[in-house]
mmCIF file of C-alpha atoms in Angstrom:
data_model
loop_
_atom_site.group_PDB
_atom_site.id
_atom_site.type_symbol
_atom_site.label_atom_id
_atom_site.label_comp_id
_atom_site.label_asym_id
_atom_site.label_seq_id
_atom_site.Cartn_x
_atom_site.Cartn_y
_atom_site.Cartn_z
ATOM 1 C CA UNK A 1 102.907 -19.851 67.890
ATOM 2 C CA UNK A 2 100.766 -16.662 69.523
ATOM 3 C CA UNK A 3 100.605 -16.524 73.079
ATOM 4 C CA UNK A 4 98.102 -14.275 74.878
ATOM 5 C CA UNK A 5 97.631 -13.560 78.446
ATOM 6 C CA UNK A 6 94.086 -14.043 80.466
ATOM 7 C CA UNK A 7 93.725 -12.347 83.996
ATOM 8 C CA UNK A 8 93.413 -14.835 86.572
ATOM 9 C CA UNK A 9 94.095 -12.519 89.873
ATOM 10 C CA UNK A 10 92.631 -8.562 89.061
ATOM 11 C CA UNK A 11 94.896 -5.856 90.351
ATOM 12 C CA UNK A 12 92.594 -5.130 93.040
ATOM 13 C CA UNK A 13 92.508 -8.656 94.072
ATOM 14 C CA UNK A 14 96.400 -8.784 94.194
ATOM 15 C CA UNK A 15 96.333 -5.233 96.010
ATOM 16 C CA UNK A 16 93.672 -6.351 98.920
ATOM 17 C CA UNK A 17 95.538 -9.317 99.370
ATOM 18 C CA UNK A 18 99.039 -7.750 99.678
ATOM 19 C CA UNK A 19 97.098 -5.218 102.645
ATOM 20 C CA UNK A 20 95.918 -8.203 104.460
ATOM 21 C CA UNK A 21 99.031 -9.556 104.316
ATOM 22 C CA UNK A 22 101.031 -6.344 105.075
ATOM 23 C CA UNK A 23 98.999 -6.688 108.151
ATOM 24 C CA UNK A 24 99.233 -9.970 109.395
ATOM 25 C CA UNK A 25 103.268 -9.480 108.623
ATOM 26 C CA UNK A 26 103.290 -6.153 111.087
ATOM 27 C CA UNK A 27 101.133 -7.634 113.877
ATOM 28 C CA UNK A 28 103.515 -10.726 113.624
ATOM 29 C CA UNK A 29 106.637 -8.776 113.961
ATOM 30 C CA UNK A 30 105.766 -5.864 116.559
ATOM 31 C CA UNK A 31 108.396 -4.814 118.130
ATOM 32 C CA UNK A 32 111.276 -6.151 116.044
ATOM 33 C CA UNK A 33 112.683 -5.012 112.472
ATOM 34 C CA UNK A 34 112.528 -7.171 109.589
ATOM 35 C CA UNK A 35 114.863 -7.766 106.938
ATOM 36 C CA UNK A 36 113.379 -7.546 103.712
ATOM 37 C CA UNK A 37 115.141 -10.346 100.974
ATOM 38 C CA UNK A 38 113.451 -9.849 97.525
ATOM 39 C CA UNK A 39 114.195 -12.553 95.414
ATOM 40 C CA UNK A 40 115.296 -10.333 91.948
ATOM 41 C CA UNK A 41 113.589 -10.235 89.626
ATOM 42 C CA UNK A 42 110.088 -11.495 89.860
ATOM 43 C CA UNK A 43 109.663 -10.241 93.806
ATOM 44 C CA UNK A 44 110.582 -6.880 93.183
ATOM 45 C CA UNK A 45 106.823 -5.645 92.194
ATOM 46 C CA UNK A 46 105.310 -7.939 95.316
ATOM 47 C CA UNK A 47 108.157 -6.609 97.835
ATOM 48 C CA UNK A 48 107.599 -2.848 96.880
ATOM 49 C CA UNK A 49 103.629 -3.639 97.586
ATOM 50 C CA UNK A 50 104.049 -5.582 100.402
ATOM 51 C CA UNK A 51 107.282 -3.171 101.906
ATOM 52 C CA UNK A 52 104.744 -0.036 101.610
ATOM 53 C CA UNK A 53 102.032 -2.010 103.603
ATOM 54 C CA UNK A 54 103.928 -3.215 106.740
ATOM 55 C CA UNK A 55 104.171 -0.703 109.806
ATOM 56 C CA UNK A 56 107.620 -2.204 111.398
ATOM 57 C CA UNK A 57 110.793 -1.085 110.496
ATOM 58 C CA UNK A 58 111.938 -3.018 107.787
ATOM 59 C CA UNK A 59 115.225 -2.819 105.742
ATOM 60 C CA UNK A 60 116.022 -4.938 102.752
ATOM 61 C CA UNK A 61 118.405 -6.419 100.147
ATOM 62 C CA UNK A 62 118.658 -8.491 97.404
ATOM 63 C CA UNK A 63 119.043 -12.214 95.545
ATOM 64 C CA UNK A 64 118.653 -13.715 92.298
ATOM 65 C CA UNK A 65 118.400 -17.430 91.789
ATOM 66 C CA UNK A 66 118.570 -19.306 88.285
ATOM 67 C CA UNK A 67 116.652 -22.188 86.985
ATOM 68 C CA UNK A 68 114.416 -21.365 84.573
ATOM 69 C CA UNK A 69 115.942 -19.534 81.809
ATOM 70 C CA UNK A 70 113.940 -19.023 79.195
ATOM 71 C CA UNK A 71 111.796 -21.987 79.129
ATOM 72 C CA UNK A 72 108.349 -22.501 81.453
ATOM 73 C CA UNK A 73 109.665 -25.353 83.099
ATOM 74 C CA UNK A 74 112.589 -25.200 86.070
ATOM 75 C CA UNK A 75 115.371 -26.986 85.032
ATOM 76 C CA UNK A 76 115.936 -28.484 88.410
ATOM 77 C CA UNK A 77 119.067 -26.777 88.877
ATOM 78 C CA UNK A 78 119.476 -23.550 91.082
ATOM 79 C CA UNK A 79 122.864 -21.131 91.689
ATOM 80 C CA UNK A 80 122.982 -17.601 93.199
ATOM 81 C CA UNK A 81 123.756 -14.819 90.395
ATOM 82 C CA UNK A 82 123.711 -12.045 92.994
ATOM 83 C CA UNK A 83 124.171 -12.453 96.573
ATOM 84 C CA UNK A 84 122.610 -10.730 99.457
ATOM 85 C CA UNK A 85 125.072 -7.539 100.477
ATOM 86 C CA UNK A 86 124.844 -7.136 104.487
ATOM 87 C CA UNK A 87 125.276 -10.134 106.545
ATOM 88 C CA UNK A 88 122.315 -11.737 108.259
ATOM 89 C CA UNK A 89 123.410 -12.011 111.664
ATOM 90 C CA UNK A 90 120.714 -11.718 114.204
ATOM 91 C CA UNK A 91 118.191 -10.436 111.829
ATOM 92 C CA UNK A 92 114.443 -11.254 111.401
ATOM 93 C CA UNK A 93 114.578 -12.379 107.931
ATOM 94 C CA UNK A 94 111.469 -12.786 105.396
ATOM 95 C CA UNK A 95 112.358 -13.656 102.322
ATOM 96 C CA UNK A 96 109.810 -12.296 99.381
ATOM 97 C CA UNK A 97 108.901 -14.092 96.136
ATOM 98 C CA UNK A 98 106.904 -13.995 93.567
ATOM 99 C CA UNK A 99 105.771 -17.383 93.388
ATOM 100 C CA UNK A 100 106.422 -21.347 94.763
ATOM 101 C CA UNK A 101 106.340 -24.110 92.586
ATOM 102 C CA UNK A 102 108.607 -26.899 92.279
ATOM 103 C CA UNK A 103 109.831 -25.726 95.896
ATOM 104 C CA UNK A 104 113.166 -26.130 94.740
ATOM 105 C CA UNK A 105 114.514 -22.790 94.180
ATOM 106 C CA UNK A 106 113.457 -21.874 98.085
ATOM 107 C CA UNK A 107 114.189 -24.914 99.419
ATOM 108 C CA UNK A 108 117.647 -24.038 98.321
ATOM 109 C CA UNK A 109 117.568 -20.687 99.495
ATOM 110 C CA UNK A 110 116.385 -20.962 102.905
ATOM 111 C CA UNK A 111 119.162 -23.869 103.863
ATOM 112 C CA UNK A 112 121.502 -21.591 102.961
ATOM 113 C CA UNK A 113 120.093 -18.168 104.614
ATOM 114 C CA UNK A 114 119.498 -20.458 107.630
ATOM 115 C CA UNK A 115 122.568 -21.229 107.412
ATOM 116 C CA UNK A 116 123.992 -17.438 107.793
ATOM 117 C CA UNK A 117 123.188 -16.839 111.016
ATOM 118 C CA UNK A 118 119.753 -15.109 111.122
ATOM 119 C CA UNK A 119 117.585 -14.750 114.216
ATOM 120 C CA UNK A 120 115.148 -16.718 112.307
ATOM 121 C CA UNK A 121 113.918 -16.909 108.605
ATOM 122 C CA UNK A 122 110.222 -16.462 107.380
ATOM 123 C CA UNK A 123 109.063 -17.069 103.628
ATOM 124 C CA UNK A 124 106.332 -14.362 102.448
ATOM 125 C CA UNK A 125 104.985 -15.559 98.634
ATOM 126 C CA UNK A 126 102.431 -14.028 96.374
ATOM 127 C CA UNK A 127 101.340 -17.265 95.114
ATOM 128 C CA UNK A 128 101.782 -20.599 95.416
ATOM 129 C CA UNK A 129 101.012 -23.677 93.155
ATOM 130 C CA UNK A 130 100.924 -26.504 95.316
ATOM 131 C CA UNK A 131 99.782 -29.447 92.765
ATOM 132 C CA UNK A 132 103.819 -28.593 91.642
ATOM 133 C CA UNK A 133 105.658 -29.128 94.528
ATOM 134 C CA UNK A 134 107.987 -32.302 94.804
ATOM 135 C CA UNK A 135 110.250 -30.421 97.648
ATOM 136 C CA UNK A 136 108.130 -30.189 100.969
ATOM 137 C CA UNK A 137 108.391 -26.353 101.715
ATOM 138 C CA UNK A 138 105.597 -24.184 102.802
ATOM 139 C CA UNK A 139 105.544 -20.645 103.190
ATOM 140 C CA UNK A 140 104.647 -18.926 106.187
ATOM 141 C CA UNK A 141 102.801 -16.072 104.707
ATOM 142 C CA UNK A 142 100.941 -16.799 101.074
ATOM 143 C CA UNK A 143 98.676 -14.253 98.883
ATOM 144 C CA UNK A 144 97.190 -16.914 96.593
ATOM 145 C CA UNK A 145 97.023 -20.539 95.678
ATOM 146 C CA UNK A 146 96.517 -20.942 91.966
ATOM 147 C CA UNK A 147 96.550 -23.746 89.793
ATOM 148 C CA UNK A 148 99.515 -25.271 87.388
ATOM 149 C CA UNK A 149 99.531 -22.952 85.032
ATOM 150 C CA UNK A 150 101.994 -20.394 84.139
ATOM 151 C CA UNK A 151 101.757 -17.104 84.951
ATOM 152 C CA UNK A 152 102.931 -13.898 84.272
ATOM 153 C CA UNK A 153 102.248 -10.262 85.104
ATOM 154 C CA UNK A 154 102.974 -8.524 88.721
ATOM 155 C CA UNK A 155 107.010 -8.981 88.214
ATOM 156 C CA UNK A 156 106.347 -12.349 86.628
ATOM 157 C CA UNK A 157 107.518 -12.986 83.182
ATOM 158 C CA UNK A 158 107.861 -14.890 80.381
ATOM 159 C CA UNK A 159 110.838 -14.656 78.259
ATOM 160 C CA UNK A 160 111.481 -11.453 80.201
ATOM 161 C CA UNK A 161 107.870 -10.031 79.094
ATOM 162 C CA UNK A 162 104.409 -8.948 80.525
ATOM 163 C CA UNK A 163 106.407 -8.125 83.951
ATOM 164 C CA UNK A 164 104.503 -5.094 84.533
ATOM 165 C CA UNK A 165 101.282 -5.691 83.942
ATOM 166 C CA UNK A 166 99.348 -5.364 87.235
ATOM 167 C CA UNK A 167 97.791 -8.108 87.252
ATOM 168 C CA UNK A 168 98.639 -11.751 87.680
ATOM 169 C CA UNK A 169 97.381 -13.662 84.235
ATOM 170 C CA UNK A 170 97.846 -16.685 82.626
ATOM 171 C CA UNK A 171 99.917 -17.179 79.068
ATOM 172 C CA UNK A 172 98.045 -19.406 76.588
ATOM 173 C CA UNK A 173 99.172 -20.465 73.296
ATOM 174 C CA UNK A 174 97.584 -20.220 70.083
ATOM 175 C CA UNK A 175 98.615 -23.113 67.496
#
């Protein structure tokens, strides 16, 4: 089976966006630092944006979760494969990811970052696919809602491809 990928979000959609956002993000934090958690690998291409656009100090660090493998559907269960290096204590966490879904992956992560002894803990996403949800989690800063479909492109993959294109576009498959 073929797959090809259609642009749903231009680069210079995704780019305005991330500004606006990079914004909002420094006007809500003036004054303070914020700690930067990419969530590997998907957020790394949204952080970098979003990082270069936000006037605050910021420092960051890194996760990755598991539960999708190789497939285009979660598998429901989540784990850490790399943990965050500097501890959390009194920091003004925002975690950055690529996209919300199922809400379980984050809903995961933010009970245990909570959990660590931040000041508080914000969730920045790219895009969001609400009609997917069956955790209740909403993120406090979002780029775009899109539809249930799966995307790819901007540090979103499938099958570890079409990461860098710079846009945000959907796979279809031809029979």
């Amino acid at each position: 089976m073929a797959e090809r990928v259609e642009v749903l979000l231009s680069e210079e959609e995704v780019d305005e966006r991330i500004r606006k956002m990079g914004e909002q993000i420094s006007k809500d934090y003036a004054g303070k630092n914020i700690h930067l958690i990419c969530i590997l690998k998907g957020g790394s291409f949204f952080m970098c944006e979003l990082a270069k656009r936000i006037t605050v100090p910021v420092s960051i660090d890194f996760m990755s979760l598991s539960s999708y493998g190789e497939s285009t559907q979660s598998g429901g269960v989540v784990k850490i494969v790399k943990d965050l290096e500097e501890s959390l204590e009194g920091k003004h966490v925002l975690v950055v990811e690529d996209i919300v879904d199922t809400g379980r992956s984050l809903r995961y992560l933010l009970d245990v970052l909570k959990d660590r002894g931040a000041a508080d803990v914000k969730l920045c996403v790219l895009l969001d696919k609400p009609e997917r949800r069956v955790i209740d989690i909403e993120a406090d800063y979002t780029g775009f809602q899109i539809p249930d479909e799966f995307v790819v492109g901007y540090g979103m993959d499938y099958a570890q491809r079409y990461r860098n294109l710079p846009y945000v576009g959907v796979v279809k498959f031809d029979s």
